[in-house]
Amino acid sequence: MVANTLTIRDNRTGREVEFPIESGTEGPSVVDIARFHKEFGLFTLDPGFRSTASCQSKITFIDGDAGILLYRGYPIEQLAEKSNFPEVCYLLLEGELPNQEQYTRFVRTVTNHTMLHEQILNFFKGYRRDAHPMAIMVGVVGALSAFYHDSLDVHNPRHREISAFRLISKIPTIAAASYKYSIGQPFVYPDNSKGYVENFLYMLFSVPCAKFTISPVLVRALEQILILHADHEQNASTSTVRLAGSSQANPFAAASAGISALWGPAHGGANEAVLAMLHEIGSVERVGEYLKRAKDPKDTFRLMGFGHRVYKNYDPRARILKQAAHEVLAELGRGDDPLFRLALELERIAQEDDYFVTRKLYPNVDFYSGIIQSAIGIPINMFTVIFAVARMVGWVSQWKEMIEYGEGIGRPRQLYVGPARRDYRPVAERL
Ligand code: CMC
């Protein structure tokens, strides 16, 4: 028996095979079962990837039991407090924090690519005004591949770099345009004298007929939201980007697939669902009724913004955003905001409830982010779009890592439980 291996015995034949155990820098080790099928003629089955690592990665680490989140080794709390979004983008993409010169060059490049090809604006006009902005995002981001032919060769490192810059630079412009279109206001071109986050808010909220001003507290709160959502290891949308990109599809197509996966209420769409839920509950008196529903296995209602596949402790991002919500509402003179009070009360009651305690269901990142975004003036149907803006850098970093690692096409196997082989019968002979 060799140390750092796991022996698996096939009880049907008595055959034993050792598989190597590989350790990472943090977190549980993994058993490398790439040879499993060759050795035993069996596949492994793990729907939902509850025990399966799909790749090696150097980007993000989560310790769900301890409530820890690291980007390239740096704790999320330190980045949220001391860093800014462009610097976090550089860190995720390049693996290290930039020195002053690298930072200046990075910010200059991102800033110089914020505009969209003018023709892309026509895409927005093809949508119904009441289209969900995420529907527009899926289409327009995918359509970028029809405009930037000079950066589509995924095997060319320079092309990959240019595509990465284009996606990170243009995603706020696309997001803001999807909002402007839905409310019938003119598109606002980026103002490259502003920082990344302020520019985004400017494109969202300014109109040609009025001077635009915004409190730095609100800019900082949105910056923190972007930092906290920038990456989260192999979640559903990131895995989708990796899988789509593994076929060597271009990065714009892969990013569009990621936006689609993010949209669902079990993932990025939860922030929208949290606010809808808070509005529906309406008052503290009705919390009990909704908690009862959340606990009823026959009821499909779940407490939105609660629970996480990986965090079995307080989501560290939720803690930071709870504090940020206090600061934003105080800045706006709305410290006793009824929705915020309701959210705090809901959290308090749930945290004393045996159902939530035993299942380790704590507030996740979405629980407080919607309250902050609402206070900033961002409409509910834009919440998931904001998430997509933030996560773009994570998707791009993970996609680049996957291509550079040379993983090859992703192709899960299955346990087939459909009909066994049978012969076709002409319609007249069928019962
Ligand atoms: N409300 C009520 N019960 C819940 C909830 C909830 N929000 N979340 C989990 N449970 C129950 C679940 O029914 C199960 O109960 P039982 O053991 O009796 O069958 C138990 O808790 C364990 O669930 P789990 O296996 O840990 O949950 P999961 O990994 O399948 O799902 C989740 C994780 C995030 C999809 C789920 O917690 C959920 O639907 N939460 C609400 C939606 C939400 O807030 N999503 C945002 C996730 S964070 C943003 C992101 O990273 O994308």
Coordinates of N, CA and C in Angstrom, one line a residue, residues 4 10 20 24 33 52 123 142 147 194 198-199 201 232-233 240 265 310 324 332 370 411 423:
N4 N -0.7 8.2 0.4 CA -1.3 9.1 -0.6 C -2.0 8.4 -1.8
D10 N -13.2 -3.9 -6.2 CA -14.4 -4.3 -6.8 C -14.8 -5.6 -6.2
P20 N -4.2 7.6 -7.1 CA -3.4 8.6 -6.4 C -4.3 9.7 -5.7
G24 N -4.1 19.9 -2.7 CA -3.9 21.3 -3.2 C -3.2 22.1 -2.1
I33 N -9.3 10.0 -10.4 CA -9.9 8.7 -10.9 C -10.0 8.7 -12.4
T52 N -17.4 15.9 -6.6 CA -16.5 15.8 -7.8 C -15.8 17.2 -8.1
F123 N -28.5 46.1 -32.1 CA -29.0 44.9 -31.5 C -30.1 45.2 -30.4
G142 N -23.1 37.4 -26.6 CA -22.8 36.4 -27.6 C -22.5 37.1 -29.0
F147 N -18.4 40.8 -34.0 CA -17.8 42.1 -34.2 C -16.3 42.1 -34.1
K194 N -13.8 58.9 -15.9 CA -14.3 58.4 -14.6 C -13.7 57.0 -14.4
E198 N -17.7 54.2 -11.2 CA -18.5 55.5 -11.3 C -19.0 55.6 -12.8
N199 N -18.1 55.2 -13.7 CA -18.5 55.3 -15.1 C -19.8 54.4 -15.4
L201 N -22.1 53.6 -13.2 CA -23.3 54.3 -12.6 C -23.7 55.5 -13.5
H232 N -16.1 32.9 -7.8 CA -16.5 32.0 -6.7 C -16.3 30.5 -7.1
E233 N -15.1 30.2 -7.4 CA -14.6 28.9 -7.9 C -15.6 28.2 -8.9
T240 N -20.1 26.4 -16.5 CA -20.7 26.5 -17.9 C -19.7 27.1 -18.8
P265 N -32.9 31.4 -10.7 CA -33.0 31.9 -9.3 C -32.2 31.1 -8.3
V310 N -22.0 25.3 -1.0 CA -20.6 25.2 -0.4 C -20.6 25.8 1.1
A324 N -22.3 47.0 4.7 CA -22.4 48.0 3.6 C -23.9 48.6 3.5
L332 N -28.0 57.7 2.9 CA -29.3 58.2 2.3 C -30.3 58.7 3.3
G370 N -29.3 43.0 -2.7 CA -30.5 43.6 -3.3 C -30.9 44.9 -2.6
R411 N -16.4 16.4 -21.2 CA -17.4 15.5 -21.7 C -17.9 14.5 -20.6
D423 N -36.4 -2.2 -31.8 CA -36.5 -1.9 -33.2 C -37.7 -1.0 -33.6

